Short mmCIF file of C-alpha atoms and ligand atoms in Angstrom, two decimals:
data_model
loop_
_atom_site.label_atom_id
_atom_site.label_comp_id
_atom_site.label_asym_id
_atom_site.label_seq_id
_atom_site.Cartn_x
_atom_site.Cartn_y
_atom_site.Cartn_z
CA UNK G 249 0.00 0.00 0.00
CA UNK G 250 1.06 3.59 -0.51
CA UNK G 251 1.25 5.54 2.73
CA UNK G 252 2.62 8.67 4.37
CA UNK G 253 5.43 7.51 6.62
CA UNK G 254 7.96 9.05 9.01
CA UNK G 255 10.86 7.61 10.97
CA UNK G 256 11.64 10.69 13.10
CA UNK G 257 9.51 13.42 14.66
CA UNK G 258 9.68 16.75 12.81
CA UNK G 259 11.39 15.10 9.80
CA UNK G 260 9.46 15.59 6.53
CA UNK G 261 7.24 12.52 5.98
CA UNK G 262 7.72 10.44 2.80
CA UNK G 263 5.21 8.67 0.57
CA UNK G 264 6.30 5.03 0.56
CA UNK G 265 5.08 1.63 -0.48
CA UNK G 266 4.63 -0.48 2.66
CA UNK G 267 3.34 -4.04 3.23
CA UNK G 268 -0.46 -4.37 3.16
CA UNK G 269 -1.95 -4.86 6.65
CA UNK G 270 -3.89 -7.99 7.64
CA UNK G 271 -6.81 -7.97 10.11
CA UNK G 272 -6.51 -9.19 13.71
CA UNK G 273 -9.12 -11.86 14.64
CA UNK G 274 -11.44 -9.11 15.91
CA UNK G 275 -10.42 -6.47 13.39
CA UNK G 276 -10.88 -5.45 9.78
CA UNK G 277 -8.83 -3.83 7.04
CA UNK G 278 -10.44 -0.82 5.40
CA UNK G 279 -9.63 0.57 1.95
CA UNK G 280 -9.43 4.27 2.79
CA UNK G 281 -11.55 6.41 0.45
CA UNK G 282 -11.20 9.69 2.38
CA UNK G 283 -9.24 10.82 5.43
CA UNK G 284 -9.16 14.24 7.09
CA UNK G 285 -6.08 16.22 8.12
CA UNK G 286 -6.15 17.41 11.69
CA UNK G 287 -4.06 19.37 14.15
CA UNK G 288 -3.73 16.19 16.24
CA UNK G 289 -1.73 14.71 13.34
CA UNK G 290 0.57 17.72 13.53
CA UNK G 291 0.96 17.31 17.31
CA UNK G 292 1.79 13.64 16.73
CA UNK G 293 4.36 14.44 14.06
CA UNK G 294 5.96 17.02 16.37
CA UNK G 295 6.45 14.31 19.02
CA UNK G 296 3.88 15.72 21.46
CA UNK G 297 1.91 12.48 21.72
CA UNK G 298 3.43 9.74 23.90
CA UNK G 299 1.16 7.10 22.27
CA UNK G 300 3.11 7.25 19.01
CA UNK G 301 6.07 4.96 18.47
CA UNK G 302 8.29 5.25 15.40
CA UNK G 303 8.25 4.59 12.52
CA UNK G 304 4.71 5.83 12.02
CA UNK G 305 1.84 6.32 9.56
CA UNK G 306 -0.49 9.14 10.75
CA UNK G 307 -4.20 9.67 10.05
CA UNK G 308 -7.28 9.05 12.21
CA UNK G 309 -10.30 10.66 10.47
CA UNK G 310 -11.30 8.07 7.93
CA UNK G 311 -14.05 6.52 5.92
CA UNK G 312 -13.83 3.67 3.47
CA UNK G 313 -14.83 0.19 2.47
CA UNK G 314 -14.15 -3.01 4.41
CA UNK G 315 -11.83 -5.23 2.33
CA UNK G 316 -10.77 -7.91 4.84
CA UNK G 317 -12.49 -9.21 7.98
CA UNK G 318 -10.99 -11.08 10.97
CA UNK G 319 -12.49 -14.49 11.81
CA UNK G 320 -14.23 -13.28 15.02
CA UNK G 321 -15.96 -10.23 13.50
CA UNK G 322 -19.74 -10.67 13.41
CA UNK G 323 -21.30 -7.31 12.47
CA UNK G 324 -19.30 -6.29 9.39
CA UNK G 325 -18.60 -7.81 6.00
CA UNK G 326 -16.38 -7.13 3.02
CA UNK G 327 -17.66 -4.34 0.80
CA UNK G 328 -19.52 -2.43 3.52
CA UNK G 329 -19.07 1.35 3.79
CA UNK G 330 -17.88 2.40 7.23
CA UNK G 331 -16.30 5.04 9.39
CA UNK G 332 -14.79 4.71 12.85
CA UNK G 333 -14.33 7.01 15.88
CA UNK G 334 -10.70 7.99 16.44
CA UNK G 335 -10.86 6.35 19.87
CA UNK G 336 -11.86 2.74 19.44
CA UNK G 337 -12.78 0.90 22.64
CA UNK G 338 -11.65 -2.64 23.47
CA UNK G 339 -15.22 -3.67 24.27
CA UNK G 340 -14.47 -5.47 27.55
CA UNK G 341 -13.02 -2.96 30.07
CA UNK G 342 -15.23 -1.22 32.63
CA UNK G 343 -15.54 1.98 30.59
CA UNK G 344 -16.50 0.11 27.42
CA UNK G 345 -19.07 -1.96 29.34
CA UNK G 346 -20.63 1.27 30.63
CA UNK G 347 -20.88 2.60 27.06
CA UNK G 348 -17.93 4.98 27.36
CA UNK G 349 -15.65 3.59 24.69
CA UNK G 350 -14.23 7.12 24.17
CA UNK G 351 -12.25 6.71 27.42
CA UNK G 352 -11.49 2.98 27.07
CA UNK G 353 -8.63 1.77 29.26
CA UNK G 354 -7.04 -0.13 26.34
CA UNK G 355 -8.02 2.14 23.48
CA UNK G 356 -7.03 1.61 19.88
CA UNK G 357 -6.40 4.88 18.09
CA UNK G 358 -5.52 4.65 14.39
CA UNK G 359 -2.79 7.17 13.63
CA UNK G 360 -1.63 7.25 17.28
CA UNK G 361 -1.42 3.91 19.09
CA UNK G 362 -1.35 2.15 15.69
CA UNK G 363 -0.64 3.03 12.07
CA UNK G 364 -3.32 5.26 10.64
CA UNK G 365 -5.24 6.16 7.53
CA UNK G 366 -2.88 8.36 5.49
CA UNK G 367 -2.58 5.21 3.41
CA UNK G 368 -4.50 3.14 0.90
CA UNK G 369 -5.32 0.61 3.64
CA UNK G 370 -5.71 0.77 7.41
CA UNK G 371 -6.21 -2.03 9.95
CA UNK G 372 -8.76 -1.36 12.69
CA UNK G 373 -9.02 -3.58 15.76
CA UNK G 374 -12.14 -4.27 17.91
CA UNK G 375 -14.30 -3.81 14.80
CA UNK G 376 -17.64 -5.02 16.20
CA UNK G 377 -17.49 -2.43 19.01
CA UNK G 378 -16.37 0.53 16.96
CA UNK G 379 -17.16 0.50 13.27
CA UNK G 380 -20.12 2.57 12.13
CA UNK G 381 -22.13 1.67 9.02
CA UNK G 382 -22.42 4.67 6.71
CA UNK G 383 -25.83 5.50 5.24
CA UNK G 384 -25.70 5.57 1.41
CA UNK G 385 -26.65 9.25 1.40
CA UNK G 386 -23.39 10.21 3.16
CA UNK G 387 -20.34 10.30 0.89
CA UNK G 388 -16.86 9.29 2.02
CA UNK G 389 -15.38 12.80 2.25
CA UNK G 390 -18.30 13.96 4.38
CA UNK G 391 -17.92 10.91 6.62
CA UNK G 392 -14.17 11.54 6.96
CA UNK G 393 -14.91 15.15 7.88
CA UNK G 394 -16.77 13.85 10.95
CA UNK G 395 -13.31 12.71 11.88
CA UNK G 396 -12.35 13.57 15.33
CA UNK G 397 -13.54 17.18 15.07
CA UNK G 398 -17.21 17.06 14.22
CA UNK G 399 -17.94 13.96 16.28
CA UNK G 400 -15.94 15.31 19.22
CA UNK G 401 -17.81 18.60 18.97
CA UNK G 402 -21.11 16.73 18.85
CA UNK G 403 -20.32 14.95 22.10
CA UNK G 404 -18.91 18.18 23.63
CA UNK G 405 -22.00 20.27 22.83
CA UNK G 406 -24.78 17.67 23.10
CA UNK G 407 -23.61 15.17 25.73
CA UNK G 408 -21.03 17.03 27.86
CA UNK G 409 -22.28 20.66 27.81
CA UNK G 410 -25.95 19.52 27.48
CA UNK G 411 -26.75 22.60 25.37
CA UNK G 412 -30.45 23.29 24.88
CA UNK G 413 -32.47 25.73 22.76
CA UNK G 414 -32.14 29.40 23.66
CA UNK G 415 -28.86 29.05 25.57
CA UNK G 416 -25.80 31.18 24.86
CA UNK G 417 -22.79 29.12 23.79
CA UNK G 418 -19.35 30.75 23.50
CA UNK G 419 -16.99 29.00 21.11
CA UNK G 420 -13.31 29.94 21.41
CA UNK G 421 -11.41 29.23 18.20
CA UNK G 422 -13.04 28.87 14.79
CA UNK G 423 -11.01 26.07 13.25
CA UNK G 424 -12.63 22.72 12.41
CA UNK G 425 -13.69 21.95 16.00
CA UNK G 426 -15.05 25.42 16.68
CA UNK G 427 -17.00 25.69 13.43
CA UNK G 428 -18.46 22.24 14.08
CA UNK G 429 -19.49 23.28 17.60
CA UNK G 430 -21.14 26.41 16.21
CA UNK G 431 -23.11 24.46 13.59
CA UNK G 432 -24.22 21.87 16.16
CA UNK G 433 -25.20 24.46 18.80
CA UNK G 434 -27.19 26.40 16.18
CA UNK G 435 -28.94 23.19 15.07
CA UNK G 436 -30.02 22.63 18.69
CA UNK G 437 -31.60 26.08 18.76
CA UNK G 438 -28.90 27.66 20.92
CA UNK G 439 -27.18 31.02 20.26
CA UNK G 440 -23.52 30.42 19.46
CA UNK G 441 -20.96 33.23 19.75
CA UNK G 442 -17.81 32.83 17.65
CA UNK G 443 -14.48 34.03 19.05
CA UNK G 444 -11.28 34.11 17.01
CA UNK G 445 -8.46 36.44 15.97
CA UNK G 446 -9.23 36.15 12.24
CA UNK G 447 -11.96 38.33 10.73
CA UNK G 448 -12.23 35.88 7.82
CA UNK G 449 -12.84 32.91 10.14
CA UNK G 450 -15.41 34.91 12.09
CA UNK G 451 -17.30 35.70 8.88
CA UNK G 452 -17.29 32.00 8.02
CA UNK G 453 -18.49 31.18 11.57
CA UNK G 454 -21.50 33.46 11.06
CA UNK G 455 -22.37 31.50 7.92
CA UNK G 456 -22.26 28.33 10.05
CA UNK G 457 -24.78 29.76 12.51
CA UNK G 458 -22.95 32.07 14.94
CA UNK G 459 -25.31 34.87 16.05
CA UNK G 460 -22.44 37.09 17.22
CA UNK G 461 -18.70 37.28 16.70
CA UNK G 462 -15.86 38.62 18.82
CA UNK G 463 -12.45 39.38 17.37
CA UNK G 464 -10.16 38.69 20.32
CA UNK G 465 -7.57 41.08 18.85
CA UNK G 466 -10.03 43.96 18.94
CA UNK G 467 -11.40 43.75 22.49
CA UNK G 468 -9.52 44.37 25.73
CA UNK G 469 -11.23 41.52 27.60
CA UNK G 470 -12.87 38.62 25.73
CA UNK G 471 -14.77 37.33 28.78
CA UNK G 472 -16.21 40.79 29.41
CA UNK G 473 -17.28 41.04 25.75
CA UNK G 474 -19.11 37.69 26.06
CA UNK G 475 -20.79 38.79 29.29
CA UNK G 476 -21.98 41.96 27.58
CA UNK G 477 -23.51 40.16 24.58
CA UNK G 478 -25.15 37.48 26.72
CA UNK G 479 -26.33 39.65 29.58
CA UNK G 480 -24.26 37.95 32.27
CA UNK G 481 -22.25 35.18 30.64
CA UNK G 482 -22.58 32.11 28.47
CA UNK G 483 -24.51 29.07 29.66
CA UNK G 484 -21.93 26.85 28.00
CA UNK G 485 -18.52 27.52 26.55
CA UNK G 486 -16.12 25.47 24.46
CA UNK G 487 -12.37 25.93 24.14
CA UNK G 488 -12.09 24.57 20.63
CA UNK G 489 -8.51 25.77 20.11
CA UNK G 490 -6.61 24.54 23.15
CA UNK G 491 -4.37 27.25 24.58
CA UNK G 492 -3.93 28.69 28.08
CA UNK G 493 -5.60 31.95 26.98
CA UNK G 494 -8.66 30.42 25.30
CA UNK G 495 -9.09 27.90 28.12
CA UNK G 496 -9.02 30.68 30.74
CA UNK G 497 -11.42 32.90 28.78
CA UNK G 498 -13.80 30.02 28.15
CA UNK G 499 -14.20 29.44 31.90
CA UNK G 500 -14.10 33.13 32.82
CA UNK G 501 -16.94 34.05 30.39
CA UNK G 502 -19.48 31.65 31.95
CA UNK G 503 -22.55 32.73 33.84
CA UNK G 504 -23.27 31.13 37.22
CA UNK G 505 -23.57 27.34 37.00
CA UNK G 506 -22.23 27.49 33.44
CA UNK G 507 -20.48 24.57 31.75
CA UNK G 508 -17.03 24.69 30.17
CA UNK G 509 -15.88 21.97 27.80
CA UNK G 510 -12.22 21.61 26.89
CA UNK G 511 -11.91 20.09 23.42
CA UNK G 512 -8.76 21.72 22.01
CA UNK G 513 -5.74 19.66 23.02
CA UNK G 514 -3.45 21.01 25.72
CA UNK G 515 -0.11 19.34 25.15
CA UNK G 516 3.57 20.06 25.82
CA UNK G 517 4.01 23.55 27.36
CA UNK G 518 0.21 24.03 27.53
CA UNK G 519 -0.58 20.95 29.63
CA UNK G 520 -1.19 22.76 32.95
CA UNK G 521 -3.01 26.03 32.21
CA UNK G 522 -4.20 28.61 34.73
CA UNK G 523 -7.84 28.11 35.79
CA UNK G 524 -9.96 30.81 37.60
CA UNK G 525 -10.75 28.30 40.34
CA UNK G 526 -12.31 30.80 42.79
CA UNK G 527 -14.99 31.48 40.15
CA UNK G 528 -15.44 27.75 39.52
CA UNK G 529 -16.24 27.27 43.22
CA UNK G 530 -18.23 30.44 43.89
CA UNK G 531 -20.34 30.16 40.73
CA UNK G 532 -20.60 26.37 40.76
CA UNK G 533 -19.14 26.05 37.27
CA UNK G 534 -18.80 22.67 35.63
CA UNK G 535 -15.60 21.77 33.78
CA UNK G 536 -15.52 18.88 31.35
CA UNK G 537 -13.10 17.32 28.96
CA UNK G 538 -14.37 15.80 25.75
CA UNK G 539 -12.45 13.06 24.00
CA UNK G 540 -14.02 11.72 20.84
CA UNK G 541 -17.41 10.03 20.73
CA UNK G 542 -18.57 6.46 21.08
CA UNK G 543 -19.61 4.59 17.93
CA UNK G 544 -23.12 3.98 19.34
CA UNK G 545 -23.74 7.75 19.58
CA UNK G 546 -23.03 8.26 15.85
CA UNK G 547 -26.64 7.31 15.09
CA UNK G 548 -27.96 10.60 16.52
CA UNK G 549 -25.42 12.66 14.57
CA UNK G 550 -25.97 10.75 11.30
CA UNK G 551 -29.74 11.18 11.68
CA UNK G 552 -29.31 14.96 12.00
CA UNK G 553 -27.11 14.87 8.87
CA UNK G 554 -29.61 12.83 6.87
CA UNK G 555 -32.39 15.24 7.82
CA UNK G 556 -30.27 18.20 6.74
CA UNK G 557 -29.95 19.82 10.20
CA UNK G 558 -26.19 19.23 10.19
CA UNK G 559 -24.00 19.59 7.12
CA UNK G 560 -20.38 18.86 8.11
CA UNK G 561 -19.40 18.85 4.42
CA UNK G 562 -19.69 22.65 4.53
CA UNK G 563 -16.52 22.62 6.64
CA UNK G 564 -14.44 20.87 3.98
CA UNK G 565 -11.95 23.31 2.49
CA UNK G 566 -10.15 21.27 -0.12
CA UNK G 567 -9.57 17.76 -1.40
CA UNK G 568 -5.87 16.86 -1.61
CA UNK G 569 -3.70 13.93 -2.68
CA UNK G 570 -1.46 11.93 -0.32
CA UNK G 571 1.55 13.87 -1.67
CA UNK G 572 -0.15 17.24 -1.22
CA UNK G 573 -0.99 16.28 2.36
CA UNK G 574 2.70 16.26 3.36
CA UNK G 575 3.26 20.04 3.25
CA UNK G 576 -0.29 20.56 4.54
CA UNK G 577 0.58 18.46 7.61
CA UNK G 578 3.98 19.93 8.38
CA UNK G 579 2.72 23.52 8.08
CA UNK G 580 -0.47 22.91 10.02
CA UNK G 581 0.52 25.12 12.95
CA UNK G 582 0.77 28.06 10.53
CA UNK G 583 -2.29 27.15 8.46
CA UNK G 584 -4.73 29.91 7.73
CA UNK G 585 -7.04 27.75 5.56
CA UNK G 586 -10.74 28.11 5.97
CA UNK G 587 -12.17 24.66 6.39
CA UNK G 588 -10.48 21.31 6.64
CA UNK G 589 -8.42 19.38 4.09
CA UNK G 590 -9.45 15.86 3.18
CA UNK G 591 -7.21 13.39 1.35
CA UNK G 592 -9.28 11.73 -1.36
CA UNK G 593 -6.52 10.69 -3.82
CA UNK G 594 -4.09 7.96 -2.75
ZN1 ZN L 208 -12.32 -0.71 26.75
ZN1 ZN L 209 -8.59 14.75 14.27
#
């Protein structure tokens, strides 16, 4: 199979021909038809993720067709169209048994704990517990764009922040995660506020459903600006970027008993940010992490896509080839692209 491959962190990845994978007894091999590029891939390539061992093939936001099936797999067959959450649960630990595969104790993460989907083929373990059948109406690029971002945002907004109609939702950072959160919050009938430092991204966020926008470069105090718009603070707030500043603002801008969800990764130097803990106590704020979404919760999201309430394909910026994905990956920290890149040519 052709694949993007690297032997050292921060060294430019190569496109190489590697041996085709074979399925484990409980796993499958998927022919990748589309796979999204994500900042987590950049973090991995930089060496920020301790789950990655070298050499490595990145890629975790995939959709494709099952081409080989392990002998113990019951629910999936060759030829079926599938996608998979970036955290795949083992199916037998306590978390998996309680339905929380997204925090499985022995999780399988393509592109992190194992080789990923920037390749013609990818092997996925624990298939029965994690694969999701794709409705015919949803094309591969759209399914790949659910990736980690849209699905993670769905869980963050719907299941963790428990956003309901009429609530104010502040979204810090208007990259893929933030735009997804805005679209999902708007679909639930909430009032999302977009916050970013790029006027262009804020304009795009309004098209995705933001009812107000704050350019963090143009206001002295972002939390104060949110409190002003919302008449006292947001009911729920998402740090979709992952930085000490956005994390702090996202908690600070909450109204009493508000809910903060941290979705943007906080790695390396950012791992222990400052938190306004006095406000968390005095105002009874709730602070959540959000880490992917279980396969069994995809049904709700796919139903909202089929009915037209959610359109994650609107967040796709460009389709690229495996070769074109190399510079896109290595420059991801400087990317100013609107929308996400999806590899659809291998
Ligand atoms: Zn598990
Ligand atoms: Zn991702």
